[in-house]
Coordinates of N, CA and C in Angstrom, one line a residue:
M150 N 64.1 135.4 146.3 CA 65.1 134.7 145.5 C 66.5 135.4 145.7
Y151 N 67.5 134.7 145.9 CA 68.9 135.2 146.2 C 69.6 135.4 144.8
P152 N 70.6 136.3 144.9 CA 71.3 136.5 143.7 C 72.1 135.2 143.5
V153 N 72.4 135.0 142.2 CA 73.3 133.8 141.7 C 74.6 133.9 142.3
V154 N 75.2 135.2 142.2 CA 76.6 135.5 142.6 C 76.4 136.8 143.4
K155 N 77.0 136.8 144.7 CA 77.1 138.0 145.5 C 78.4 138.1 146.2
L156 N 78.9 139.3 146.0 CA 80.1 139.8 146.7 C 79.9 140.9 147.6
E157 N 80.5 140.7 148.8 CA 80.4 141.9 149.8 C 81.8 142.3 150.3
K158 N 82.2 143.4 149.9 CA 83.5 144.0 150.4 C 84.6 142.9 150.3
V159 N 84.8 142.3 149.2 CA 85.8 141.2 148.9 C 87.1 141.9 148.6
T160 N 88.1 141.4 149.4 CA 89.5 141.9 149.1 C 90.4 140.6 149.1
K161 N 91.3 140.6 148.1 CA 92.2 139.6 148.0 C 93.6 140.1 148.0
I162 N 94.5 139.8 149.0 CA 95.9 140.2 149.1 C 96.7 139.0 149.0
E163 N 97.8 139.1 148.0 CA 98.7 137.9 147.9 C 100.1 138.6 148.0
K164 N 101.0 138.1 148.8 CA 102.5 138.5 148.9 C 102.4 140.0 149.1
G165 N 101.6 140.5 149.9 CA 101.5 142.0 150.2 C 100.9 142.9 149.1
K166 N 100.5 142.2 148.0 CA 99.9 143.0 146.8 C 98.3 142.8 146.9
T167 N 97.7 143.9 146.8 CA 96.2 143.9 146.7 C 95.8 143.5 145.3
I168 N 95.2 142.3 145.1 CA 94.8 141.8 143.8 C 93.2 142.3 143.6
L169 N 92.5 142.1 144.6 CA 91.1 142.6 144.6 C 90.8 143.6 145.8
D170 N 90.2 144.7 145.6 CA 90.0 145.8 146.6 C 88.6 146.2 146.8
D171 N 88.0 145.5 147.8 CA 86.7 145.9 148.4 C 85.7 145.9 147.4
L172 N 85.5 144.8 146.7 CA 84.5 144.6 145.6 C 83.1 144.1 146.3
S173 N 82.2 144.8 145.7 CA 80.7 144.5 146.1 C 79.9 144.6 144.9
F174 N 79.2 143.4 144.5 CA 78.2 143.5 143.4 C 77.5 142.2 143.4
E175 N 76.3 142.2 142.8 CA 75.5 141.1 142.6 C 75.3 140.7 141.2
I176 N 75.0 139.4 140.9 CA 74.5 139.0 139.5 C 73.3 138.1 139.7
E177 N 72.2 138.6 139.1 CA 70.9 137.9 139.2 C 71.0 136.7 138.2
K178 N 69.9 135.8 138.3 CA 69.7 134.7 137.5 C 69.5 135.1 136.1
G179 N 70.1 134.4 135.2 CA 69.9 134.4 133.7 C 70.7 135.6 133.1
G180 N 71.0 135.5 131.8 CA 71.7 136.5 131.1 C 73.1 136.3 131.1
V181 N 73.8 137.2 130.3 CA 75.2 137.0 130.0 C 76.0 138.3 130.7
T182 N 76.9 138.1 131.6 CA 77.6 139.2 132.2 C 79.0 139.2 131.8
A183 N 79.5 140.1 131.4 CA 81.0 140.3 131.1 C 81.8 140.9 132.2
L184 N 82.9 140.4 132.6 CA 83.9 140.8 133.6 C 85.0 141.4 132.7
V185 N 85.2 142.8 132.6 CA 85.9 143.5 131.6 C 87.0 144.2 132.4
G186 N 88.3 144.1 131.8 CA 89.5 144.8 132.4 C 90.7 144.4 131.7
P187 N 91.6 145.2 131.8 CA 93.2 144.9 131.3 C 93.7 143.7 132.1
N188 N 94.9 143.3 131.6 CA 95.6 142.3 132.3 C 96.0 142.9 133.7
G189 N 95.9 142.0 134.7 CA 96.2 142.5 136.1 C 95.2 143.2 136.8
A190 N 93.9 143.2 136.1 CA 92.7 143.8 136.7 C 92.2 143.0 137.9
G191 N 92.5 141.7 137.9 CA 92.0 140.8 138.9 C 90.9 139.9 138.5
K192 N 90.6 139.8 137.1 CA 89.5 139.0 136.7 C 89.6 137.5 137.0
T193 N 90.7 136.9 136.5 CA 91.0 135.5 136.9 C 91.0 135.2 138.3
T194 N 91.6 136.0 139.2 CA 91.6 135.7 140.5 C 90.1 135.8 141.1
L195 N 89.4 136.7 140.6 CA 87.9 136.7 141.0 C 87.2 135.4 140.6
L196 N 87.4 135.1 139.4 CA 86.8 133.6 138.9 C 87.3 132.6 139.9
S197 N 88.4 132.4 140.2 CA 88.9 131.5 141.1 C 88.4 131.5 142.5
I198 N 88.0 132.7 142.9 CA 87.4 132.7 144.2 C 85.9 132.3 144.1
L199 N 85.3 132.6 143.1 CA 83.9 132.2 142.9 C 83.8 130.6 142.8
L200 N 84.9 130.0 142.2 CA 84.8 128.6 142.1 C 85.4 127.8 143.2
G201 N 85.9 128.6 144.4 CA 86.4 128.0 145.5 C 87.8 127.5 145.5
I202 N 88.4 127.9 144.4 CA 89.9 127.6 144.2 C 90.8 128.4 145.2
R203 N 90.5 129.7 145.3 CA 91.1 130.7 146.3 C 90.0 131.1 147.2
R204 N 90.5 131.7 148.3 CA 89.7 132.3 149.3 C 90.0 133.8 149.4
P205 N 89.0 134.6 149.5 CA 89.3 136.0 149.8 C 90.0 136.2 151.1
T206 N 90.7 137.3 151.2 CA 91.4 137.7 152.5 C 90.4 138.2 153.4
R207 N 89.5 139.1 152.9 CA 88.3 139.6 153.7 C 87.2 139.6 152.6
G208 N 85.9 139.7 153.3 CA 84.7 139.8 152.7 C 83.9 138.5 152.5
N209 N 82.7 138.6 152.1 CA 81.8 137.4 151.9 C 81.5 137.2 150.4
V210 N 81.5 135.9 150.1 CA 81.1 135.6 148.7 C 80.1 134.4 148.8
T211 N 79.0 134.5 148.0 CA 78.1 133.2 147.8 C 77.8 133.1 146.3
V212 N 77.8 131.8 146.0 CA 77.4 131.5 144.6 C 76.2 130.3 144.7
A213 N 75.2 130.7 144.1 CA 73.9 129.9 144.2 C 73.6 129.8 145.7
G214 N 73.8 130.8 146.4 CA 73.3 130.9 147.8 C 74.2 130.1 148.8
R215 N 75.4 129.6 148.4 CA 76.3 128.9 149.2 C 77.6 129.4 149.0
P216 N 78.5 129.2 149.9 CA 79.9 129.5 149.9 C 80.6 128.9 148.7
P217 N 81.4 129.6 148.0 CA 82.1 129.0 147.0 C 82.9 127.7 147.3
G218 N 82.8 126.6 146.4 CA 83.2 125.4 146.7 C 82.3 124.4 147.4
H219 N 81.2 125.0 147.8 CA 80.3 124.1 148.6 C 79.7 123.0 147.5
P220 N 79.5 121.7 148.0 CA 78.9 120.8 146.9 C 77.7 121.2 146.3
E221 N 76.9 121.8 147.0 CA 75.6 122.1 146.3 C 75.8 123.3 145.3
A222 N 76.8 124.1 145.5 CA 77.1 125.2 144.6 C 77.9 124.6 143.3
R223 N 78.9 123.7 143.7 CA 79.9 123.2 142.7 C 79.1 122.4 141.5
V224 N 78.1 121.6 141.9 CA 77.4 120.8 140.9 C 76.6 121.7 139.9
K225 N 76.3 123.0 140.4 CA 75.6 123.9 139.4 C 76.5 124.7 138.4
I226 N 77.7 124.5 138.5 CA 78.7 125.4 137.8 C 79.5 124.5 136.8
G227 N 79.5 125.2 135.7 CA 80.6 124.7 134.5 C 81.5 125.8 134.4
A228 N 82.8 125.4 134.1 CA 83.8 126.5 134.0 C 84.9 126.2 132.9
V229 N 85.2 127.2 132.2 CA 86.3 127.1 131.2 C 87.5 128.2 131.7
F230 N 88.7 127.7 131.9 CA 89.8 128.6 132.1 C 90.7 128.7 131.0
Q231 N 91.6 129.6 131.1 CA 92.4 130.0 129.8 C 93.3 128.7 129.4
E232 N 93.8 128.0 130.3 CA 94.5 126.8 129.9 C 94.1 125.5 130.6
A233 N 93.5 124.6 129.9 CA 92.9 123.4 130.6 C 93.8 122.3 130.1
P234 N 94.1 121.4 131.1 CA 94.9 120.1 130.5 C 94.2 119.2 129.9
F235 N 94.8 118.6 128.9 CA 94.1 117.4 128.1 C 94.9 116.1 128.5
I236 N 94.2 115.1 128.5 CA 94.8 113.7 128.7 C 95.3 113.3 127.3
D237 N 96.5 112.8 127.3 CA 97.2 112.3 126.1 C 96.6 111.0 125.6
Y238 N 96.4 110.8 124.4 CA 96.0 109.6 123.8 C 94.5 109.2 124.2
I239 N 93.7 110.2 124.3 CA 92.3 110.1 124.4 C 91.6 110.9 123.4
K240 N 90.5 110.4 122.8 CA 89.8 111.1 121.8 C 88.8 112.0 122.3
V241 N 88.4 112.9 121.4 CA 87.5 114.0 121.9 C 86.1 113.4 122.5
R242 N 85.5 112.4 121.7 CA 84.3 111.9 122.3 C 84.5 111.0 123.6
E243 N 85.6 110.4 123.6 CA 86.0 109.7 124.9 C 86.3 110.7 126.0
M244 N 86.8 111.8 125.8 CA 87.1 112.8 126.9 C 85.8 113.4 127.3
I245 N 84.9 113.6 126.4 CA 83.5 114.2 126.8 C 82.8 113.1 127.7
D246 N 82.9 111.8 127.2 CA 82.1 110.7 128.0 C 82.8 110.7 129.4
L247 N 84.1 110.8 129.4 CA 84.8 110.7 130.8 C 84.2 111.8 131.7
W248 N 84.0 113.1 131.2 CA 83.5 114.1 132.0 C 82.0 113.8 132.3
R249 N 81.3 113.4 131.4 CA 79.9 113.2 131.7 C 79.7 112.1 132.8
A250 N 80.7 111.3 133.1 CA 80.5 110.3 134.1 C 80.6 110.8 135.5
F251 N 81.1 112.1 135.6 CA 81.2 112.8 136.9 C 79.7 113.2 137.4
Y252 N 78.8 113.4 136.5 CA 77.5 113.9 136.8 C 76.4 113.0 136.9
R253 N 75.5 113.2 137.6 CA 74.2 112.3 137.7 C 73.4 112.5 136.6
K254 N 73.1 113.7 136.1 CA 72.2 113.8 134.8 C 72.9 114.8 133.8
P255 N 73.9 114.1 133.2 CA 74.7 114.9 132.2 C 73.9 115.0 130.8
L256 N 74.3 116.0 130.1 CA 73.8 116.1 128.6 C 74.5 114.9 127.9
T257 N 73.8 114.6 126.8 CA 74.3 113.4 126.0 C 75.6 113.9 125.3
A258 N 76.5 113.0 125.0 CA 77.6 113.3 124.3 C 77.4 113.8 122.8
D259 N 76.4 113.4 122.2 CA 76.1 113.9 120.9 C 75.7 115.4 121.0
A260 N 74.8 115.7 122.0 CA 74.4 117.1 122.2 C 75.5 117.9 122.5
L261 N 76.5 117.5 123.3 CA 77.7 118.4 123.7 C 78.5 118.6 122.4
I262 N 78.7 117.5 121.6 CA 79.5 117.6 120.4 C 78.9 118.6 119.5
E263 N 77.6 118.5 119.3 CA 77.0 119.5 118.4 C 76.9 120.8 118.8
M264 N 76.7 121.0 120.2 CA 76.6 122.4 120.7 C 78.0 123.1 120.6
A265 N 79.0 122.3 120.7 CA 80.4 122.9 120.6 C 81.0 122.8 119.3
G266 N 80.3 122.3 118.3 CA 80.9 122.4 116.9 C 82.0 121.4 116.8
L267 N 81.9 120.3 117.3 CA 83.1 119.4 117.2 C 82.7 118.1 116.5
S268 N 81.7 118.0 115.7 CA 81.3 116.8 115.0 C 82.3 116.3 114.1
D269 N 83.2 117.3 113.4 CA 84.2 116.8 112.4 C 85.4 116.3 113.2
V270 N 85.6 116.5 114.5 CA 86.8 116.0 115.1 C 86.5 115.2 116.3
A271 N 85.2 114.6 116.4 CA 84.8 114.0 117.5 C 85.8 112.7 117.7
D272 N 86.3 112.1 116.7 CA 87.0 110.9 116.8 C 88.6 111.2 116.6
Q273 N 89.1 112.4 116.7 CA 90.4 112.8 116.7 C 91.0 112.8 118.3
Y274 N 92.2 112.6 118.4 CA 92.8 112.8 119.7 C 92.8 114.2 120.2
A275 N 92.5 114.5 121.3 CA 92.2 115.9 121.8 C 93.5 116.7 121.7
R276 N 94.6 116.1 122.0 CA 95.8 116.9 121.9 C 96.3 117.3 120.7
R277 N 95.6 116.8 119.6 CA 96.0 117.2 118.3 C 95.1 118.2 117.7
L278 N 94.1 118.7 118.5 CA 93.2 119.8 118.0 C 93.9 121.2 118.0
S279 N 93.4 121.9 117.1 CA 93.9 123.3 117.0 C 93.6 124.2 118.3
G280 N 94.1 125.3 118.5 CA 93.7 126.1 119.7 C 92.4 126.4 119.7
G281 N 91.7 126.8 118.7 CA 90.2 127.1 118.7 C 89.4 125.9 119.1
Q282 N 89.8 124.7 118.5 CA 89.1 123.5 118.7 C 89.2 123.1 120.2
K283 N 90.3 123.2 120.8 CA 90.5 122.9 122.1 C 89.7 123.8 123.0
R284 N 89.4 125.0 122.7 CA 88.6 125.9 123.4 C 87.2 125.4 123.3
R285 N 86.8 125.0 122.2 CA 85.4 124.4 122.0 C 85.2 123.1 122.8
L286 N 86.3 122.3 122.8 CA 86.2 121.1 123.7 C 86.1 121.5 125.2
E287 N 86.8 122.4 125.6 CA 86.7 122.8 127.0 C 85.3 123.3 127.2
F288 N 84.6 124.0 126.4 CA 83.3 124.5 126.5 C 82.4 123.4 126.7
A289 N 82.5 122.2 125.8 CA 81.7 121.0 125.9 C 81.9 120.4 127.2
L290 N 83.1 120.3 127.8 CA 83.4 119.7 129.0 C 82.7 120.6 130.1
A291 N 82.8 121.8 130.0 CA 81.9 122.8 131.0 C 80.6 122.5 131.0
M292 N 80.0 122.2 129.8 CA 78.5 122.1 129.7 C 78.0 120.6 129.9
A293 N 79.0 119.7 130.3 CA 78.7 118.3 130.4 C 77.6 118.0 131.5
G294 N 77.6 118.7 132.7 CA 76.7 118.5 133.7 C 75.6 119.3 133.6
D295 N 75.3 120.0 132.5 CA 74.0 120.8 132.2 C 74.0 121.8 133.4
P296 N 75.0 122.8 133.6 CA 75.1 123.6 134.6 C 74.1 124.7 134.6
D297 N 73.8 125.2 135.7 CA 73.0 126.4 135.8 C 73.7 127.8 135.7
I298 N 75.0 127.6 136.2 CA 76.0 128.8 136.1 C 77.2 128.3 135.2
L299 N 77.6 129.3 134.3 CA 78.7 129.0 133.3 C 79.7 130.1 133.6
I300 N 80.9 129.7 133.9 CA 82.0 130.8 134.2 C 83.0 130.4 133.2
L301 N 83.3 131.6 132.3 CA 84.3 131.5 131.2 C 85.4 132.5 131.2
D302 N 86.6 132.0 131.3 CA 87.8 132.8 131.4 C 88.3 133.0 129.9
E303 N 88.2 134.1 129.4 CA 88.8 134.4 128.0 C 88.4 133.2 127.1
P304 N 87.0 132.9 126.9 CA 86.6 131.5 126.2 C 87.0 131.5 124.7
T305 N 87.2 132.7 124.1 CA 87.3 132.7 122.6 C 88.8 132.7 122.2
N306 N 89.7 132.7 123.0 CA 91.2 132.8 122.7 C 91.4 131.6 121.8
G307 N 92.1 131.9 120.7 CA 92.5 130.9 119.7 C 91.5 130.6 118.6
M308 N 90.3 131.1 118.7 CA 89.2 131.0 117.7 C 89.3 131.9 116.7
D309 N 89.0 131.5 115.4 CA 88.9 132.5 114.3 C 87.5 133.3 114.5
D310 N 87.4 134.3 113.6 CA 86.1 135.1 113.7 C 84.8 134.4 113.7
A311 N 84.7 133.4 112.7 CA 83.5 132.7 112.5 C 83.2 131.8 113.6
A312 N 84.2 131.2 114.2 CA 84.0 130.4 115.4 C 83.6 131.1 116.5
K313 N 84.2 132.3 116.8 CA 83.8 133.3 117.9 C 82.3 133.6 117.8
T314 N 81.9 134.0 116.5 CA 80.5 134.3 116.4 C 79.5 133.2 116.8
R315 N 79.9 132.0 116.3 CA 79.1 130.9 116.5 C 79.0 130.6 118.1
F316 N 80.2 130.7 118.7 CA 80.4 130.4 120.2 C 79.5 131.4 120.8
W317 N 79.6 132.8 120.6 CA 78.8 133.7 121.3 C 77.4 133.6 121.1
E318 N 76.9 133.2 119.9 CA 75.5 132.9 119.7 C 74.9 131.8 120.5
I319 N 75.8 130.8 120.8 CA 75.3 129.7 121.6 C 75.3 130.1 123.1
V320 N 76.3 130.9 123.5 CA 76.3 131.5 124.9 C 75.1 132.4 125.2
C321 N 74.7 133.2 124.2 CA 73.6 134.1 124.3 C 72.4 133.3 124.5
R322 N 72.2 132.2 123.7 CA 70.9 131.4 123.9 C 71.0 130.7 125.2
L323 N 72.1 130.3 125.7 CA 72.1 129.8 127.1 C 71.7 130.9 128.1
G324 N 72.1 132.0 127.9 CA 71.7 133.2 128.8 C 70.1 133.4 128.7
R325 N 69.6 133.4 127.6 CA 68.2 133.6 127.4 C 67.4 132.4 127.9
S326 N 67.9 131.1 128.0 CA 67.3 130.0 128.6 C 67.2 130.0 130.0
G327 N 67.8 131.0 130.6 CA 67.7 131.0 132.2 C 69.1 130.7 132.8
R328 N 70.0 130.2 132.0 CA 71.4 129.9 132.8 C 72.0 131.3 132.9
T329 N 72.8 131.4 133.9 CA 73.7 132.6 134.3 C 75.1 132.4 133.7
V330 N 75.5 133.2 132.9 CA 76.8 133.2 132.2 C 77.6 134.3 132.7
L331 N 78.9 134.0 133.1 CA 79.8 135.1 133.4 C 81.1 134.8 132.8
F332 N 81.6 135.9 131.9 CA 82.8 135.7 131.1 C 83.7 136.9 131.4
T333 N 85.1 136.6 131.2 CA 86.1 137.6 131.3 C 86.4 138.1 129.9
A334 N 87.0 139.3 129.6 CA 87.2 139.8 128.4 C 88.1 140.9 128.6
H335 N 89.2 141.0 127.6 CA 90.0 142.3 127.6 C 89.2 143.3 126.8
S336 N 88.6 142.9 125.6 CA 88.0 143.8 124.7 C 86.6 144.2 125.2
A337 N 86.5 145.4 125.5 CA 85.2 146.1 125.9 C 84.2 145.9 124.7
E338 N 84.7 146.1 123.4 CA 83.8 146.0 122.3 C 83.2 144.7 122.3
E339 N 84.0 143.6 122.3 CA 83.5 142.2 122.2 C 82.4 142.1 123.3
A340 N 82.9 142.5 124.5 CA 81.9 142.2 125.7 C 80.6 143.0 125.5
A341 N 80.7 144.3 125.0 CA 79.4 145.0 124.8 C 78.6 144.4 123.8
R342 N 79.2 143.8 122.8 CA 78.4 143.1 121.7 C 77.5 141.9 122.2
W343 N 78.0 141.2 123.1 CA 77.4 139.9 123.5 C 76.8 139.9 124.7
A344 N 77.3 140.7 125.8 CA 76.8 140.7 127.2 C 75.6 141.5 127.3
T345 N 74.8 141.0 128.4 CA 73.6 141.9 128.7 C 73.9 142.8 129.9
R346 N 75.1 142.5 130.5 CA 75.6 143.4 131.7 C 77.0 143.4 131.7
L347 N 77.6 144.4 132.1 CA 79.0 144.6 132.1 C 79.5 145.0 133.5
I348 N 80.6 144.3 134.0 CA 81.2 144.6 135.3 C 82.7 144.9 134.9
V349 N 83.1 146.2 135.2 CA 84.4 146.7 134.8 C 85.3 146.8 136.0
L350 N 86.5 146.1 135.8 CA 87.5 146.2 136.8 C 88.8 146.9 136.3
N351 N 89.4 147.6 137.2 CA 90.8 148.0 136.9 C 91.6 148.1 138.3
A352 N 92.8 147.4 138.1 CA 93.7 147.3 139.3 C 93.0 146.8 140.5
G353 N 92.0 145.7 140.3 CA 91.4 145.2 141.3 C 90.2 145.9 141.9
R354 N 89.9 147.0 141.4 CA 88.8 147.8 141.8 C 87.6 148.0 141.0
L355 N 86.4 148.0 141.5 CA 85.2 148.0 140.7 C 85.1 149.6 140.1
V356 N 85.0 149.7 138.8 CA 85.0 150.8 138.0 C 83.6 151.1 137.6
A357 N 82.9 150.1 137.2 CA 81.4 150.4 136.8 C 80.7 149.0 136.6
V358 N 79.3 149.1 136.8 CA 78.5 148.1 136.7 C 77.2 148.6 135.9
G359 N 76.8 147.8 134.9 CA 75.5 148.3 134.1 C 75.4 147.6 132.8
E360 N 74.4 148.0 132.1 CA 74.1 147.5 130.8 C 75.1 148.0 129.8
P361 N 75.4 147.3 128.6 CA 76.3 147.9 127.7 C 75.7 149.2 127.0
S362 N 74.5 149.4 126.9 CA 74.0 150.6 126.4 C 74.0 151.8 127.3
A363 N 74.2 151.5 128.6 CA 74.1 152.5 129.6 C 75.2 153.4 129.6

Protein backbone atom coordinates (compact mmCIF):
# COMPACT_ATOMS: atom_id res chain seq x y z
CA MET A 1 0.00 0.00 0.00
CA TYR A 2 1.44 3.36 -1.06
CA PRO A 3 1.28 6.49 1.13
CA VAL A 4 -1.64 8.77 0.29
CA VAL A 5 0.78 11.73 0.16
CA LYS A 6 4.52 11.42 -0.39
CA LEU A 7 7.13 14.16 -0.75
CA GLU A 8 10.76 13.50 -1.59
CA LYS A 9 13.23 16.40 -1.33
CA VAL A 10 10.67 18.95 -2.51
CA THR A 11 11.92 22.49 -3.04
CA LYS A 12 9.94 25.44 -4.38
CA ILE A 13 11.70 28.64 -5.45
CA GLU A 14 9.79 31.71 -6.67
CA LYS A 15 11.44 34.96 -7.79
CA GLY A 16 14.70 33.86 -6.24
CA LYS A 17 13.11 33.13 -2.85
CA THR A 18 13.02 29.61 -1.41
CA ILE A 19 9.42 28.97 -0.30
CA LEU A 20 9.84 25.25 0.45
CA ASP A 21 13.24 23.81 1.27
CA ASP A 22 14.01 20.10 0.73
CA LEU A 23 10.81 18.68 2.27
CA SER A 24 10.41 14.93 2.66
CA PHE A 25 7.55 13.21 4.50
CA GLU A 26 4.68 10.75 4.00
CA ILE A 27 1.03 10.70 5.06
CA GLU A 28 -0.63 7.32 5.38
CA LYS A 29 -4.30 6.59 4.70
CA GLY A 30 -6.82 7.75 7.28
CA GLY A 31 -6.63 10.14 10.19
CA VAL A 32 -6.30 13.90 10.49
CA THR A 33 -2.92 15.54 9.84
CA ALA A 34 -2.24 19.18 10.73
CA LEU A 35 0.29 21.24 8.82
CA VAL A 36 1.37 23.82 11.39
CA GLY A 37 3.47 26.95 11.04
CA PRO A 38 3.45 30.75 11.10
CA ASN A 39 2.58 32.98 8.16
CA GLY A 40 5.20 32.54 5.47
CA ALA A 41 6.05 28.99 6.52
CA GLY A 42 5.01 27.66 3.10
CA LYS A 43 1.81 25.87 4.11
CA THR A 44 -0.47 27.21 1.38
CA THR A 45 2.23 26.79 -1.26
CA LEU A 46 2.60 23.15 -0.24
CA LEU A 47 -1.15 22.56 -0.52
CA SER A 48 -1.19 24.15 -3.98
CA ILE A 49 1.55 21.73 -5.05
CA LEU A 50 -0.40 18.75 -3.71
CA LEU A 51 -3.41 19.90 -5.74
CA GLY A 52 -1.36 20.35 -8.92
CA ILE A 53 -1.91 24.12 -9.01
CA ARG A 54 1.83 24.75 -8.72
CA ARG A 55 4.81 22.57 -9.49
CA PRO A 56 7.86 22.06 -7.30
CA THR A 57 11.16 23.44 -8.54
CA ARG A 58 12.83 20.20 -7.51
CA GLY A 59 11.78 16.92 -5.94
CA ASN A 60 9.02 14.37 -6.34
CA VAL A 61 5.41 14.47 -5.13
CA THR A 62 2.68 11.83 -5.35
CA VAL A 63 -0.94 12.02 -4.21
CA ALA A 64 -2.95 8.79 -4.16
CA GLY A 65 -0.04 7.17 -5.98
CA ARG A 66 -0.17 9.66 -8.86
CA PRO A 67 1.47 12.98 -9.73
CA PRO A 68 -0.50 15.98 -8.40
CA GLY A 69 -3.20 17.07 -10.82
CA HIS A 70 -3.46 13.64 -12.46
CA PRO A 71 -7.15 12.90 -13.22
CA GLU A 72 -7.11 9.76 -11.08
CA ALA A 73 -5.76 11.74 -8.14
CA ARG A 74 -7.95 14.79 -8.70
CA VAL A 75 -11.25 12.91 -8.42
CA LYS A 76 -10.24 11.61 -4.99
CA ILE A 77 -9.57 15.05 -3.49
CA GLY A 78 -11.82 17.68 -1.97
CA ALA A 79 -10.27 21.04 -1.04
CA VAL A 80 -11.10 24.19 0.91
CA PHE A 81 -8.88 27.25 0.42
CA GLN A 82 -8.82 30.44 2.47
CA GLU A 83 -10.81 32.44 -0.06
CA ALA A 84 -13.18 30.72 -2.46
CA PRO A 85 -15.24 32.60 -5.07
CA PHE A 86 -19.02 32.47 -4.89
CA ILE A 87 -21.36 32.94 -7.81
CA ASP A 88 -23.69 35.93 -7.42
CA TYR A 89 -27.42 35.33 -7.33
CA ILE A 90 -27.24 31.61 -6.67
CA LYS A 91 -28.63 30.01 -3.52
CA VAL A 92 -26.80 27.64 -1.21
CA ARG A 93 -28.67 24.52 -2.31
CA GLU A 94 -28.34 25.51 -5.97
CA MET A 95 -24.59 25.96 -5.59
CA ILE A 96 -24.25 22.56 -3.93
CA ASP A 97 -26.26 20.94 -6.73
CA LEU A 98 -24.01 22.66 -9.28
CA TRP A 99 -20.90 21.19 -7.63
CA ARG A 100 -22.51 17.76 -7.36
CA ALA A 101 -22.99 17.73 -11.13
CA PHE A 102 -19.22 17.53 -11.62
CA TYR A 103 -19.03 14.08 -10.01
CA ARG A 104 -20.19 10.62 -11.03
CA LYS A 105 -21.23 9.51 -7.54
CA PRO A 106 -21.79 12.62 -5.44
CA LEU A 107 -23.21 12.75 -1.95
CA THR A 108 -26.81 13.95 -1.85
CA ALA A 109 -27.49 17.65 -1.44
CA ASP A 110 -29.40 16.98 1.78
CA ALA A 111 -26.48 15.01 3.22
CA LEU A 112 -24.04 17.81 2.38
CA ILE A 113 -26.29 20.50 3.81
CA GLU A 114 -26.76 18.54 7.03
CA MET A 115 -23.06 17.69 7.32
CA ALA A 116 -22.04 21.33 6.95
CA GLY A 117 -24.76 22.68 9.25
CA LEU A 118 -26.42 24.72 6.51
CA SER A 119 -30.05 23.63 6.92
CA ASP A 120 -31.17 27.06 8.15
CA VAL A 121 -29.61 28.90 5.20
CA ALA A 122 -30.05 26.39 2.37
CA ASP A 123 -32.42 28.72 0.50
CA GLN A 124 -30.41 31.90 1.04
CA TYR A 125 -28.12 33.46 -1.54
CA ALA A 126 -24.56 32.28 -0.99
CA ARG A 127 -23.06 35.77 -1.21
CA ARG A 128 -25.21 36.90 1.74
CA LEU A 129 -23.84 34.31 4.15
CA SER A 130 -21.69 35.27 7.10
CA GLY A 131 -17.98 34.49 7.00
CA GLY A 132 -18.42 31.33 9.06
CA GLN A 133 -21.37 30.16 6.96
CA LYS A 134 -19.35 30.66 3.79
CA ARG A 135 -16.61 28.47 5.22
CA ARG A 136 -19.16 25.76 5.94
CA LEU A 137 -20.49 26.04 2.39
CA GLU A 138 -16.94 25.68 1.05
CA PHE A 139 -16.64 22.52 3.15
CA ALA A 140 -19.90 21.16 1.69
CA LEU A 141 -18.61 21.82 -1.83
CA ALA A 142 -15.33 20.08 -1.01
CA MET A 143 -17.27 17.02 0.18
CA ALA A 144 -19.62 16.96 -2.83
CA GLY A 145 -17.70 14.20 -4.63
CA ASP A 146 -17.35 12.04 -1.50
CA PRO A 147 -13.54 12.39 -1.60
CA ASP A 148 -11.00 10.02 -0.08
CA ILE A 149 -8.62 12.92 0.61
CA LEU A 150 -9.66 16.25 2.11
CA ILE A 151 -7.29 19.24 2.00
CA LEU A 152 -8.28 22.24 4.13
CA ASP A 153 -6.47 25.58 4.26
CA GLU A 154 -7.29 27.40 7.52
CA PRO A 155 -10.82 25.93 7.38
CA THR A 156 -12.26 27.52 10.54
CA ASN A 157 -11.47 31.16 9.73
CA GLY A 158 -14.58 33.22 10.42
CA MET A 159 -16.32 30.58 12.54
CA ASP A 160 -17.39 31.16 16.13
CA ASP A 161 -16.25 28.74 18.83
CA ALA A 162 -19.36 26.56 18.68
CA ALA A 163 -19.16 26.26 14.90
CA LYS A 164 -15.45 25.41 15.13
CA THR A 165 -16.09 22.60 17.59
CA ARG A 166 -18.88 21.15 15.47
CA PHE A 167 -16.72 21.40 12.35
CA TRP A 168 -13.75 19.62 13.91
CA GLU A 169 -15.96 16.87 15.30
CA ILE A 170 -17.16 16.21 11.73
CA VAL A 171 -13.59 16.26 10.41
CA CYS A 172 -12.46 13.81 13.08
CA ARG A 173 -15.29 11.43 12.17
CA LEU A 174 -14.19 11.61 8.54
CA GLY A 175 -10.65 10.74 9.60
CA ARG A 176 -11.84 7.79 11.65
CA SER A 177 -13.93 6.56 8.72
CA GLY A 178 -10.80 6.06 6.61
CA ARG A 179 -10.60 9.37 4.80
CA THR A 180 -7.31 11.21 4.86
CA VAL A 181 -7.58 14.81 6.08
CA LEU A 182 -4.79 17.39 5.84
CA PHE A 183 -5.39 20.88 7.22
CA THR A 184 -3.27 23.95 7.84
CA ALA A 185 -3.25 25.88 11.10
CA HIS A 186 -1.43 28.78 12.73
CA SER A 187 -2.46 27.61 16.19
CA ALA A 188 -0.48 24.67 17.48
CA GLU A 189 -3.01 24.34 20.30
CA GLU A 190 -5.96 23.93 17.91
CA ALA A 191 -3.96 21.55 15.73
CA ALA A 192 -2.90 19.39 18.67
CA ARG A 193 -6.46 19.21 19.95
CA TRP A 194 -7.94 17.79 16.77
CA ALA A 195 -5.17 16.22 14.71
CA THR A 196 -3.82 12.69 15.03
CA ARG A 197 -0.53 13.79 13.48
CA LEU A 198 1.41 17.06 13.22
CA ILE A 199 3.78 18.30 10.52
CA VAL A 200 5.52 21.50 11.60
CA LEU A 201 7.03 23.94 9.08
CA ASN A 202 9.03 27.10 9.60
CA ALA A 203 10.45 29.24 6.80
CA GLY A 204 9.76 26.44 4.33
CA ARG A 205 11.69 23.83 6.28
CA LEU A 206 10.43 20.72 8.03
CA VAL A 207 10.83 21.20 11.79
CA ALA A 208 9.04 18.15 13.22
CA VAL A 209 6.71 15.27 12.35
CA GLY A 210 4.85 13.24 14.94
CA GLU A 211 1.79 12.69 17.10
CA PRO A 212 0.49 15.59 19.23
CA SER A 213 1.32 13.74 22.45
CA ALA A 214 4.88 12.96 21.29
